[in-house]
mmCIF file of C-alpha atoms and ligand atoms in Angstrom:
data_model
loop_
_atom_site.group_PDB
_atom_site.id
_atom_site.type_symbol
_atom_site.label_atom_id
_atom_site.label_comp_id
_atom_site.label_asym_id
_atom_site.label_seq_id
_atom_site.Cartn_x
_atom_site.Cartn_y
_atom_site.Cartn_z
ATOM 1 C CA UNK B 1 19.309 -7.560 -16.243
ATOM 2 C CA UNK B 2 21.397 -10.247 -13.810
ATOM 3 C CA UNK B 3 18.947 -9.367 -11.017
ATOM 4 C CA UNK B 4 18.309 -12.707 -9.871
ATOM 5 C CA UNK B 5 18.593 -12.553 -6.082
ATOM 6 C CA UNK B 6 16.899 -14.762 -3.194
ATOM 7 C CA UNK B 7 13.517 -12.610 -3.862
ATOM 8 C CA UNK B 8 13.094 -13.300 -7.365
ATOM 9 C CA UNK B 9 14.071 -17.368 -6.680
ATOM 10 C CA UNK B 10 11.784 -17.102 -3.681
ATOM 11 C CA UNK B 11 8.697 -15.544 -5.442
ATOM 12 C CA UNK B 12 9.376 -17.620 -8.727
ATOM 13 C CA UNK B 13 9.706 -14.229 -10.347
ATOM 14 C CA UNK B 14 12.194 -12.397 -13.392
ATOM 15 C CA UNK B 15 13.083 -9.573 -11.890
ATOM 16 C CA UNK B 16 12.890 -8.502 -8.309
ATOM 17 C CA UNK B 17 10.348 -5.703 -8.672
ATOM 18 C CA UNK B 18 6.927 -6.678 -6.836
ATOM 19 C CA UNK B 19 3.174 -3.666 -7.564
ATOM 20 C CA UNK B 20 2.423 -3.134 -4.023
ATOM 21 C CA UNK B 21 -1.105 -3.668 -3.099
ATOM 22 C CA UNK B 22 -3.012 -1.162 -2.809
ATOM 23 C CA UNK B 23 -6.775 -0.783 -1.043
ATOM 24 C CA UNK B 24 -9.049 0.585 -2.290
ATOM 25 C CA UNK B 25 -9.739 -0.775 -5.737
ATOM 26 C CA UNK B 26 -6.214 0.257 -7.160
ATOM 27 C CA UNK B 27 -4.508 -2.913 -7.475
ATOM 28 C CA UNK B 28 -7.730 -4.734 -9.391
ATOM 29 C CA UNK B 29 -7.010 -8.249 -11.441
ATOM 30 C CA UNK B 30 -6.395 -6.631 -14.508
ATOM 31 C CA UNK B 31 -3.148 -4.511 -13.144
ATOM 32 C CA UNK B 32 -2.329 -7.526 -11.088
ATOM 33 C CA UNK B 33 -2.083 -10.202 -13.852
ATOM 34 C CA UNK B 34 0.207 -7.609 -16.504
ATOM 35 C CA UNK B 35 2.690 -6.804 -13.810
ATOM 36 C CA UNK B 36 3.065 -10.269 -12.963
ATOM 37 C CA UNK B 37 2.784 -11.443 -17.004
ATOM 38 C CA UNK B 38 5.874 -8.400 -17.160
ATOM 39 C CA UNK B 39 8.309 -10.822 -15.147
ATOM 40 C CA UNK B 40 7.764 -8.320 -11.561
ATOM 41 C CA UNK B 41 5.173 -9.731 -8.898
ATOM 42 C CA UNK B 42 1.276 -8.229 -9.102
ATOM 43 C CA UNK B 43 0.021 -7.977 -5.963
ATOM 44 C CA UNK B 44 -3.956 -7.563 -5.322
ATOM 45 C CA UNK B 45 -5.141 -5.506 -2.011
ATOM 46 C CA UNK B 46 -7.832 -7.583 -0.323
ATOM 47 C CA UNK B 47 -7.509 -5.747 3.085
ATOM 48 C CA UNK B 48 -11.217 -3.838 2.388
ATOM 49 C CA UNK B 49 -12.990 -6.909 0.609
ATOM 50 C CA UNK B 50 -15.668 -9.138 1.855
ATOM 51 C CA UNK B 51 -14.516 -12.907 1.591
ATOM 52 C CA UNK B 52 -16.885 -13.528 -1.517
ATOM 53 C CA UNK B 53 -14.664 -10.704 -3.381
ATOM 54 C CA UNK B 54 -11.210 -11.738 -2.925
ATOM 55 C CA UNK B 55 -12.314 -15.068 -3.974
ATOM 56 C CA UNK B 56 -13.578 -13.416 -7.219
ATOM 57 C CA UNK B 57 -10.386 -11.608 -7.661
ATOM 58 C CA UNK B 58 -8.282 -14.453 -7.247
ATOM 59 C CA UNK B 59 -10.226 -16.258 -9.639
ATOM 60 C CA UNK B 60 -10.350 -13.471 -11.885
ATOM 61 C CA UNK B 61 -6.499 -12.913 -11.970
ATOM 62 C CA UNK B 62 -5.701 -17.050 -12.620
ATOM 63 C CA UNK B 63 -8.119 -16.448 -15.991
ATOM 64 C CA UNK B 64 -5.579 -13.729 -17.016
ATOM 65 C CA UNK B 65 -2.135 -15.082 -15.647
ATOM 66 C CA UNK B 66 -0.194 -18.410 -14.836
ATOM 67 C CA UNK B 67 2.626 -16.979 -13.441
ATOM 68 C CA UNK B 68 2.455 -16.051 -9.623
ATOM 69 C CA UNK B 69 0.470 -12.733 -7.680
ATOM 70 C CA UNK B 70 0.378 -12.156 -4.741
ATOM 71 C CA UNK B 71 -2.474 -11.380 -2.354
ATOM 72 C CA UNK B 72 -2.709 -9.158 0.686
ATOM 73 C CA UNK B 73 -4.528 -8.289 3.839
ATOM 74 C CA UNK B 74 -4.046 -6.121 7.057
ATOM 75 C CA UNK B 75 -3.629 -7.678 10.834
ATOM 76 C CA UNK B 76 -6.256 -7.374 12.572
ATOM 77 C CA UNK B 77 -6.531 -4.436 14.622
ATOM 78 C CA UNK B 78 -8.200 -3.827 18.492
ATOM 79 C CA UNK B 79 -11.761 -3.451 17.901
ATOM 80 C CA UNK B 80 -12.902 0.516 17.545
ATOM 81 C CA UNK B 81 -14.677 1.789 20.248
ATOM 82 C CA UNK B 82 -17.273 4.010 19.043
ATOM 83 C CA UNK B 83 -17.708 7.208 21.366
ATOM 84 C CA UNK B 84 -20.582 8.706 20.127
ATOM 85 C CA UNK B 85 -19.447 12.489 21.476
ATOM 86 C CA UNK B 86 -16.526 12.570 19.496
ATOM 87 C CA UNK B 87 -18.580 11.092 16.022
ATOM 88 C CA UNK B 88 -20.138 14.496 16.808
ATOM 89 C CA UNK B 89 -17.629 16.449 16.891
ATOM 90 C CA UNK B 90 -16.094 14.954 13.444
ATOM 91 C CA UNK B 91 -19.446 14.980 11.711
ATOM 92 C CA UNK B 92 -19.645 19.053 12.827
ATOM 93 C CA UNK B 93 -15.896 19.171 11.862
ATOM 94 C CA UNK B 94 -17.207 18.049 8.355
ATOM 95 C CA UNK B 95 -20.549 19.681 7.870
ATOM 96 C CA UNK B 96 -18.746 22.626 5.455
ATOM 97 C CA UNK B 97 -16.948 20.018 3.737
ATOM 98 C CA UNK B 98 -20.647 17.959 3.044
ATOM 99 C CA UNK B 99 -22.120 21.261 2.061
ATOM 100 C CA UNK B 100 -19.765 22.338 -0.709
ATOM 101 C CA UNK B 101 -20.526 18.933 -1.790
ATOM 102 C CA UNK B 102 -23.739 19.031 -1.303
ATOM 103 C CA UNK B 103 -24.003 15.809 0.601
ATOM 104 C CA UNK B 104 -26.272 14.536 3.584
ATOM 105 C CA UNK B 105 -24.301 13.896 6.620
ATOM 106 C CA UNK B 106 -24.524 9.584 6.781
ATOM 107 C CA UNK B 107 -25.784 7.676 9.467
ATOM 108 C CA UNK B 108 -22.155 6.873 12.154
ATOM 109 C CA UNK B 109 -20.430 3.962 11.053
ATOM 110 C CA UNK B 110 -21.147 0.821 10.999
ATOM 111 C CA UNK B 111 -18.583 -2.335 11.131
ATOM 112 C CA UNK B 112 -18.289 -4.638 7.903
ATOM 113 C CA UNK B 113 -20.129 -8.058 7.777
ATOM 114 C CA UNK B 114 -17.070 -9.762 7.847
ATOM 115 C CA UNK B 115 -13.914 -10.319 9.521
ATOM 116 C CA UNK B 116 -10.163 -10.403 9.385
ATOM 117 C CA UNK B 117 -10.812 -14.055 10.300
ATOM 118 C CA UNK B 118 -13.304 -15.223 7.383
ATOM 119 C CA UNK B 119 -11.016 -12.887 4.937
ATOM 120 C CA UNK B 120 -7.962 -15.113 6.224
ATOM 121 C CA UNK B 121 -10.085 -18.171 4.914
ATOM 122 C CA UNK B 122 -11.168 -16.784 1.720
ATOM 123 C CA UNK B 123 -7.224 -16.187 1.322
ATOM 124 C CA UNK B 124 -6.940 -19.970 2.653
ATOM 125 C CA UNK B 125 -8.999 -21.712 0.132
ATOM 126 C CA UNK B 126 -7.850 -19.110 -3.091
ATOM 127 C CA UNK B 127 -4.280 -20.625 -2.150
ATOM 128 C CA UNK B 128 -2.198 -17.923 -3.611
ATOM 129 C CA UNK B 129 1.292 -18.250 -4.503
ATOM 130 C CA UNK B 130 2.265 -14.923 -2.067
ATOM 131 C CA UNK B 131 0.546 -13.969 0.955
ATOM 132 C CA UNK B 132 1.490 -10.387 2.397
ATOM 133 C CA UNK B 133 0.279 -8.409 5.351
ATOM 134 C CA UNK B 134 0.879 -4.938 6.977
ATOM 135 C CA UNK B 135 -0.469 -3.632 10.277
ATOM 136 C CA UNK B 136 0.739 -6.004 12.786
ATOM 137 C CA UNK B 137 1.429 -9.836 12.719
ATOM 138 C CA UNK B 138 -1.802 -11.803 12.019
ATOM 139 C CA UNK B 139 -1.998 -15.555 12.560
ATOM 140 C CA UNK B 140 0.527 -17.068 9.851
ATOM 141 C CA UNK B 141 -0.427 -21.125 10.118
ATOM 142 C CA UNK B 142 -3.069 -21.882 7.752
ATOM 143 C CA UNK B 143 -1.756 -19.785 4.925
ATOM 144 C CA UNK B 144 1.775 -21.196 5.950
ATOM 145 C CA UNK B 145 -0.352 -24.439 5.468
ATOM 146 C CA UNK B 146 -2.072 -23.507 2.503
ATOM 147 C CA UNK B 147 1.840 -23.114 0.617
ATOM 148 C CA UNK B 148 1.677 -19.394 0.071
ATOM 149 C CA UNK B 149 4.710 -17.852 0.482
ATOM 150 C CA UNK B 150 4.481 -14.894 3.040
ATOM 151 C CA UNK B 151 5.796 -11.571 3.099
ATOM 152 C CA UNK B 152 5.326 -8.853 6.670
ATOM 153 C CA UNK B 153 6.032 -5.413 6.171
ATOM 154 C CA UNK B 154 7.951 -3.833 9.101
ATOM 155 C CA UNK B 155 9.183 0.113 9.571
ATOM 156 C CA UNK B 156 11.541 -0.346 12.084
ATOM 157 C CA UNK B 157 14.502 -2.875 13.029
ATOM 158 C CA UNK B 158 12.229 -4.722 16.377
ATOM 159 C CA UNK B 159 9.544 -5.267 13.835
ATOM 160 C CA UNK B 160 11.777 -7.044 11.036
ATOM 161 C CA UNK B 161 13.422 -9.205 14.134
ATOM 162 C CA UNK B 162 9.377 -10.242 15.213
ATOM 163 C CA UNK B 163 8.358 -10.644 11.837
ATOM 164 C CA UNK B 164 11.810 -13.354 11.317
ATOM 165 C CA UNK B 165 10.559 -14.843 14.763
ATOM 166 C CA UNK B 166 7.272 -15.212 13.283
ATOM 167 C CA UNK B 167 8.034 -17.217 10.512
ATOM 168 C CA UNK B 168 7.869 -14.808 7.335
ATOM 169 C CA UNK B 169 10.109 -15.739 4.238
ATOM 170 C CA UNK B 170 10.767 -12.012 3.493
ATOM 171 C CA UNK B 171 10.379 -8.872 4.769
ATOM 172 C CA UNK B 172 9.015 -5.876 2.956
ATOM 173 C CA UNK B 173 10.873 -2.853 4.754
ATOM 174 C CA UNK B 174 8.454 0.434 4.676
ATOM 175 C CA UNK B 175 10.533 3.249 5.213
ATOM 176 C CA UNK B 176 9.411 6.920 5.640
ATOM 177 C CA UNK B 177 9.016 8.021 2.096
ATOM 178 C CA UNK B 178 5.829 5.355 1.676
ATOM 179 C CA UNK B 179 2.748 6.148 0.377
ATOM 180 C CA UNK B 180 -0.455 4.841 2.009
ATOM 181 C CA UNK B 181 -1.204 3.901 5.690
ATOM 182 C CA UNK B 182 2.084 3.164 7.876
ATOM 183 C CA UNK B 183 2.594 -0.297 8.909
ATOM 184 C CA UNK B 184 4.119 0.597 12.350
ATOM 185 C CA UNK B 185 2.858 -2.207 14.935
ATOM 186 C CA UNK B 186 5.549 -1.861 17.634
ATOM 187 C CA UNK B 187 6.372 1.667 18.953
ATOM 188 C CA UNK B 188 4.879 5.254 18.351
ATOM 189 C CA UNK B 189 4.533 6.590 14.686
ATOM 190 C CA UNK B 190 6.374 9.277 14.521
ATOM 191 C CA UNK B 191 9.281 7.458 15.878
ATOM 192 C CA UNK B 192 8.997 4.778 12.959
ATOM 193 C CA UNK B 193 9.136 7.701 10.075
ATOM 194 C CA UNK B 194 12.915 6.265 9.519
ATOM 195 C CA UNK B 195 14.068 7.073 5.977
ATOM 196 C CA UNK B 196 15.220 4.275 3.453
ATOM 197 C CA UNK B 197 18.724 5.372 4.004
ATOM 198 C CA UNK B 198 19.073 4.620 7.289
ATOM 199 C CA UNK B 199 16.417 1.485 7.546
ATOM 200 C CA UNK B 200 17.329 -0.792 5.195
ATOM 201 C CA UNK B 201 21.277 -1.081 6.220
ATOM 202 C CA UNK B 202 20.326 -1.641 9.968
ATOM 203 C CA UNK B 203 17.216 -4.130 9.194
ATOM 204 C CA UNK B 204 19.664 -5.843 6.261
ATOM 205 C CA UNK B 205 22.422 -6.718 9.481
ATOM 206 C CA UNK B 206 19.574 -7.275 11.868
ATOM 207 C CA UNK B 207 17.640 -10.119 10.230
ATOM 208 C CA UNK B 208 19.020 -12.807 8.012
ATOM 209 C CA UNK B 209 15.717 -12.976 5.469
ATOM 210 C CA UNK B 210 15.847 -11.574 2.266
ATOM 211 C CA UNK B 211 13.920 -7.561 1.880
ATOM 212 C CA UNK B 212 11.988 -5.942 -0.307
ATOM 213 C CA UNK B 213 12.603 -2.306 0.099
ATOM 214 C CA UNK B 214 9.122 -0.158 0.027
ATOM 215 C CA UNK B 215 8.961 4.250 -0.295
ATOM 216 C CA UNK B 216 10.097 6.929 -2.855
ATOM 217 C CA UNK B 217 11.099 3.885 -5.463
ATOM 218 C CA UNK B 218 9.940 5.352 -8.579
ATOM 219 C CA UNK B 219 12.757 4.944 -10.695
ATOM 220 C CA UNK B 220 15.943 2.138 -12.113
ATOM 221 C CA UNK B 221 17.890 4.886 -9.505
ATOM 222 C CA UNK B 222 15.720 4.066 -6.435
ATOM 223 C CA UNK B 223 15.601 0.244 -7.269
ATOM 224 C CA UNK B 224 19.617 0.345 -7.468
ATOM 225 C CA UNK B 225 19.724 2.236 -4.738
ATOM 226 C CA UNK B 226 17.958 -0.103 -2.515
ATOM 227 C CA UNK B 227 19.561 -2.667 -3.638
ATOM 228 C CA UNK B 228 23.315 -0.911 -2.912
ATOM 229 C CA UNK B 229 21.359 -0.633 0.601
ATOM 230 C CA UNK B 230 21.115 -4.199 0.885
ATOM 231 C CA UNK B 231 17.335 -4.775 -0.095
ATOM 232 C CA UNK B 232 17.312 -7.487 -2.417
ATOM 233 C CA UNK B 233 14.073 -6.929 -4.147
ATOM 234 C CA UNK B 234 12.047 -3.093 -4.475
ATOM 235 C CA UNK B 235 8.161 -2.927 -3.711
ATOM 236 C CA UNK B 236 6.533 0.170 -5.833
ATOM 237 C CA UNK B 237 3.129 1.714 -5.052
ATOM 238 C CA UNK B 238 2.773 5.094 -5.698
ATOM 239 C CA UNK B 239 4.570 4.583 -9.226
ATOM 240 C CA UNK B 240 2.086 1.840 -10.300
ATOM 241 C CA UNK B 241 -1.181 3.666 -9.752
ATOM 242 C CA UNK B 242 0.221 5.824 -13.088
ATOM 243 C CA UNK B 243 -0.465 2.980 -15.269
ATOM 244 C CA UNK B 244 -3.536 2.881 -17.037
ATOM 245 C CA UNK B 245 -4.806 -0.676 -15.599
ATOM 246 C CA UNK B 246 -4.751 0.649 -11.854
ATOM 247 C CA UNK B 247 -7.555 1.819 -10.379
ATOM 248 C CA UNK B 248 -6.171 5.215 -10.041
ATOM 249 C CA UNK B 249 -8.861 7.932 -11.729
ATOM 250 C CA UNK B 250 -7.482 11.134 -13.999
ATOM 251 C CA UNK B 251 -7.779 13.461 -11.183
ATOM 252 C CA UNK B 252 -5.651 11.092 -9.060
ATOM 253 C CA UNK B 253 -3.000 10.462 -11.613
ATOM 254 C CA UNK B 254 -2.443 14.636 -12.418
ATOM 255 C CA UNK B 255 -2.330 15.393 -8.752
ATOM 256 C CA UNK B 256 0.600 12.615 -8.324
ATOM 257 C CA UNK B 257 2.316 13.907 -10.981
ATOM 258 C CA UNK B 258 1.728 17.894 -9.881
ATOM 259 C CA UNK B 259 2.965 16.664 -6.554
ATOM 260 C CA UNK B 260 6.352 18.009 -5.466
ATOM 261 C CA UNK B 261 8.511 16.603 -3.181
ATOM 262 C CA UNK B 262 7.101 18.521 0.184
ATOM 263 C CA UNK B 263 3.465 17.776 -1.414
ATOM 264 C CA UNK B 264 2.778 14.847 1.375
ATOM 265 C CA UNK B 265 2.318 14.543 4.771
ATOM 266 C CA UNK B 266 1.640 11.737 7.025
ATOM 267 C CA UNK B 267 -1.403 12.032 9.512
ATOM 268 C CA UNK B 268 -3.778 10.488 10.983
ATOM 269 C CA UNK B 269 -7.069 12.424 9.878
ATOM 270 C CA UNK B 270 -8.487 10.544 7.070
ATOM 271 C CA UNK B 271 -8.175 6.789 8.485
ATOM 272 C CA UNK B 272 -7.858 7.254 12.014
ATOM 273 C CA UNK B 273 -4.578 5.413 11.626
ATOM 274 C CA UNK B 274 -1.131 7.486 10.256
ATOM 275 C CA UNK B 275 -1.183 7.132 6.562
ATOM 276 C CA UNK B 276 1.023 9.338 3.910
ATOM 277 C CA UNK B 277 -1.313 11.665 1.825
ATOM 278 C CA UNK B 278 -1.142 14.044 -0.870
ATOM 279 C CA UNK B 279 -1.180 17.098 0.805
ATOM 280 C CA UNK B 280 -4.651 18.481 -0.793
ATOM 281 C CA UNK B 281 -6.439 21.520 0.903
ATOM 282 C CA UNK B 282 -8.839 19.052 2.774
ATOM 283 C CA UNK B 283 -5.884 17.599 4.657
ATOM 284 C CA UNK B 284 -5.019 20.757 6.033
ATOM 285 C CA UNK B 285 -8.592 22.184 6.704
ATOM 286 C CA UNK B 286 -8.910 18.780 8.691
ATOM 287 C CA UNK B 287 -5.546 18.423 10.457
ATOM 288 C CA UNK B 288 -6.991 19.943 14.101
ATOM 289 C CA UNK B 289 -9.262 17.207 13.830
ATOM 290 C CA UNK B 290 -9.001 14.519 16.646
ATOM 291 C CA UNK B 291 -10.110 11.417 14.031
ATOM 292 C CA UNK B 292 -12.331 8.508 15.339
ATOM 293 C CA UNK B 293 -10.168 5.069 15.521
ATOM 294 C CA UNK B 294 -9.126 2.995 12.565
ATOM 295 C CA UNK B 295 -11.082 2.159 10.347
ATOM 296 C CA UNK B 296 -14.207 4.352 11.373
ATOM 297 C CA UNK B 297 -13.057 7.492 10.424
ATOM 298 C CA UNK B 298 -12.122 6.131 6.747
ATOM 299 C CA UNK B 299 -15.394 4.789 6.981
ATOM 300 C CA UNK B 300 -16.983 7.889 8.057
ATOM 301 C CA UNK B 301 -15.248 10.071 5.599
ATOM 302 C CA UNK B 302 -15.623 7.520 2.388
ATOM 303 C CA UNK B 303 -18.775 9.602 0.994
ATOM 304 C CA UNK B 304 -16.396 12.749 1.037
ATOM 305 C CA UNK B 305 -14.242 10.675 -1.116
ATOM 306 C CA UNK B 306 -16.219 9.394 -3.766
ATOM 307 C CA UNK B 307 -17.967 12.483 -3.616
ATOM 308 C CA UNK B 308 -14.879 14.866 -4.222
ATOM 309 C CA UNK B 309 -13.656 12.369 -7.033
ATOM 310 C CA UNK B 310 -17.082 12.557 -9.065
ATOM 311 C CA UNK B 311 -17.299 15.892 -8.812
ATOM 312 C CA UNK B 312 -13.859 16.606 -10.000
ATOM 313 C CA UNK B 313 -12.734 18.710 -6.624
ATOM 314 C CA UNK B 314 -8.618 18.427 -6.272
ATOM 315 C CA UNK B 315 -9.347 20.869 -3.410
ATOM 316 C CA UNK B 316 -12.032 17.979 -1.605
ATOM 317 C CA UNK B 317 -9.745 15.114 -2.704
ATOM 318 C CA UNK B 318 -7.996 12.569 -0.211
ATOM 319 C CA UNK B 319 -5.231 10.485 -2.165
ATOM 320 C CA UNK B 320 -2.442 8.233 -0.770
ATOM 321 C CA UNK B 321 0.848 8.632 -2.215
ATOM 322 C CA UNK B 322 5.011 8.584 -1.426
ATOM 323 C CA UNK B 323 7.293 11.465 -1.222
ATOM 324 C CA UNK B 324 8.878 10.845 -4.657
ATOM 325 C CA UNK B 325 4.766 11.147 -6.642
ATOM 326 C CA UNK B 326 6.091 13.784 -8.676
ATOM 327 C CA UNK B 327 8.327 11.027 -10.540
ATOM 328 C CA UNK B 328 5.453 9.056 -11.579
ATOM 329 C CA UNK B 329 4.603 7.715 -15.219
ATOM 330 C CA UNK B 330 1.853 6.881 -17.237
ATOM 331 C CA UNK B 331 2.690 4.184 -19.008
ATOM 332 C CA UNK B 332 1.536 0.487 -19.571
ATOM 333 C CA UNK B 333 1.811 -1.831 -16.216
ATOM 334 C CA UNK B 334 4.357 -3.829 -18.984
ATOM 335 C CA UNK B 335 6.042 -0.986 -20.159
ATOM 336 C CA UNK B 336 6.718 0.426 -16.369
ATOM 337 C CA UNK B 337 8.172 -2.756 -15.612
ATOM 338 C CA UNK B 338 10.828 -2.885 -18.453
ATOM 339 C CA UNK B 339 11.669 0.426 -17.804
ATOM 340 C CA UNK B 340 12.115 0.143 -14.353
ATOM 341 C CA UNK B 341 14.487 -3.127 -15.681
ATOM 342 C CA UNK B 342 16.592 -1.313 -18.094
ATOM 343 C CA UNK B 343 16.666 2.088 -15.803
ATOM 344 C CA UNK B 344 18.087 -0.255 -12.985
ATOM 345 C CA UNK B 345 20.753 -1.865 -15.451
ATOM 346 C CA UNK B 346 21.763 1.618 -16.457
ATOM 347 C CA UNK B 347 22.300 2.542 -13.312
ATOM 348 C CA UNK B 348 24.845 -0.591 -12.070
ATOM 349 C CA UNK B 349 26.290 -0.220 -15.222
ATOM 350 C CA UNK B 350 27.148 3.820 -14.643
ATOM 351 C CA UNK B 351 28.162 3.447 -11.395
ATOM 352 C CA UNK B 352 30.279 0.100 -12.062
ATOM 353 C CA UNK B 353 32.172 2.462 -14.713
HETATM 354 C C1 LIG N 1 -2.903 4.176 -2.431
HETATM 355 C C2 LIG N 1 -2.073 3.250 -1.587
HETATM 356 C C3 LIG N 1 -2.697 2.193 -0.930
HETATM 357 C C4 LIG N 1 -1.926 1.274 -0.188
HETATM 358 N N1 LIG N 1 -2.538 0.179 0.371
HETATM 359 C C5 LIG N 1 -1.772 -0.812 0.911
HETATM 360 C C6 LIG N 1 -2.364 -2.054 1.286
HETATM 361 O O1 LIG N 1 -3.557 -2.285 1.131
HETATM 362 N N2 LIG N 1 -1.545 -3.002 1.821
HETATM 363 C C7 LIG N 1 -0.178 -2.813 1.980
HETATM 364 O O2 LIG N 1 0.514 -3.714 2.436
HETATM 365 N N3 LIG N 1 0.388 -1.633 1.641
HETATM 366 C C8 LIG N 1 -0.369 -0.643 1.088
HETATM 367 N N4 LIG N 1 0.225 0.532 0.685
HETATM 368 C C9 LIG N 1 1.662 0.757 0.981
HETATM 369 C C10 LIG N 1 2.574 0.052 -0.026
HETATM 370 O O3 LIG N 1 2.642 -1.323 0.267
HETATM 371 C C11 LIG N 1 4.008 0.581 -0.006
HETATM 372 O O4 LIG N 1 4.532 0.550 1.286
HETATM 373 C C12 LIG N 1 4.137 1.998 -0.555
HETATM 374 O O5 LIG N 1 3.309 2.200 -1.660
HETATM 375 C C13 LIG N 1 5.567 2.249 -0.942
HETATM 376 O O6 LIG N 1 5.775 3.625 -1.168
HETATM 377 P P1 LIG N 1 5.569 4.337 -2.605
HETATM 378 O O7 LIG N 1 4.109 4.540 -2.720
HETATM 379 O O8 LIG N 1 6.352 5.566 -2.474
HETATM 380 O O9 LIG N 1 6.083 3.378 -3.644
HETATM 381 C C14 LIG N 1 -0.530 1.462 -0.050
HETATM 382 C C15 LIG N 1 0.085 2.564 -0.697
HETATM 383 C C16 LIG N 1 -0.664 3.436 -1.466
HETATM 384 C C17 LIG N 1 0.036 4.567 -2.163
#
């Protein structure tokens, strides 16, 4: 494929396909290193690790590869306040859920032992090639420092414009059909749900960087769609966790591809922050609930979780995932990528007659 475009020359890579992170444990070394041994750009999720763990990782994914990965946290976000009437009124909210799985209800929250700030230097001293970030806009110098090249995710045009102020060398463009938490940092949610149709063509004339187009790509259609849309490299999530070396389980990977394409819905009631899920029984038995603030309600929720995924409850189960799940395959992190390669070439090709 002639795919070479200022994404693939500015991440060093073949073709200009990057594995999105993923928190959570779904992007882990092993996944990481083949898509970025396939030619596309691995990408490992260190948002939810301690400082000691990304190191590891890191480590882990130079014994596998040489070519370059990419690491990636979120901002940092206002510190939660805790109101301890409200906890209440979740942990009732989720007593029936804890009984069918016959769990105690936990202690409330409590926050991590570390912070976005010793994270940051853990991703400092690893010096990865690629640095990206979602939430918000953290502090850029030291990995700017450190030689990483650095990608912000933005869902609307005033966010691509802050991120180019800011100093990123690319912009990953999250449009409405994305799995996982919304990166929205400027504005109100629902407002940012903007579809890739009518994002990337007004972020591509806003902002001079290159993008990397991020929701629904499953598919060589998607990826030459985007790039007719004036993306010039594709970020995939939901179509990675179908390959054996992601951290998706069995349960996860049938429900994906069960999933039609009304089978999400973004809300808030898992995370505390607006996130797109697979629309499971759970997340409509909890959407009345008013959620505690990112990231104690994830917190709060993470035995149900691990709970419903031991146990084998699709009903109980709380899974991430893009509009366009249904499409997903389970094939070798390799194999995805030279499909995705020769689907995308097919594509041009058809539609170049
Ligand atoms: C399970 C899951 C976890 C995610 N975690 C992260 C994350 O840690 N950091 C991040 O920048 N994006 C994360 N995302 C969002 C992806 O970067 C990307 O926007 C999304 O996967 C694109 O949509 P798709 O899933 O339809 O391909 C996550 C997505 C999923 C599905």
């Amino acid at each position: 494929m002639r795919l070479a475009t200022r994404v693939t020359e500015l991440l060093g890579i073949r073709y200009p396909i990057v594995q999105a992170p993923m928190a959570g444990g779904f992007t882990p070394p092993r996944l990481v290193a083949a898509v970025s041994e396939a030619g596309a750009l691995g990408s490992f999720a260190a948002a939810l690790l301690p400082p000691e763990e990304i190191l590891a990782g890191v480590a882990e994914i130079r014994a596998l590869t040489d070519e370059p990965f990419g690491v990636n946290l979120f901002a940092p976000q206002p510190a939660p306040a805790l109101d301890p009437g409200r906890a209440t009124a979740v942990q009732a909210a989720l007593r029936a859920v804890r009984e069918e799985l016959g769990l105690p209800e936990p202690e409330p929250p409590s926050p991590p032992g570390w912070t976005f700030e010793t994270q940051l230097q853990a991703v400092v001293e690893a010096r990865p090639p690629v640095f990206s970030f979602t939430l918000g806009l953290p502090p850029l110098e030291s990995v700017r420092d450190a030689g990483a090249t650095m990608l912000g995710s933005a869902t609307t045009v005033a966010e691509a414009v802050e991120l180019e102020r800011a100093g990123v060398d690319a912009v990953v463009v999250q449009a409405a059909e994305a799995g996982g938490h919304r990166g929205t940092f400027l504005g109100s949610f629902e407002g940012s749900l903007v579809g890739a149709l009518a994002l990337l063509p007004q972020i591509a004339d806003a902002v001079a960087l290159p993008l990397v187009a991020a929701g629904g790509i499953m598919d060589g259609r998607g990826i030459a769609a985007a790039l007719a849309l004036g993306a010039e490299g594709v970020q995939l999530g939901t179509a990675f966790l179908g390959c054996p070396e992601s951290g998706a389980s069995d349960l996860y990977r049938d429900a994906l591809a069960r999933a039609k394409d009304d089978g999400t819905v973004v809300s808030p009631v898992v995370t505390g922050r607006h996130a797109r899920w697979l629309r499971t029984p759970i997340v409509d038995r909890l959407a009345e609930l008013e959620p505690l603030p990112f990231p104690l309600q994830g917190a709060l929720l993470m035995d149900i979780r691990r709970a419903a995924g031991e146990q084998g409850r699709d009903d109980l189960s709380l899974l991430m995932a893009g509009q366009a799940a249904g499409l997903v395959r389970r094939l070798p992190a390799a194999e995805l990528v030279e499909t995705l390669v020769r689907e995308t070439d097919e594509t041009i090709r058809r539609l170049s007659g």
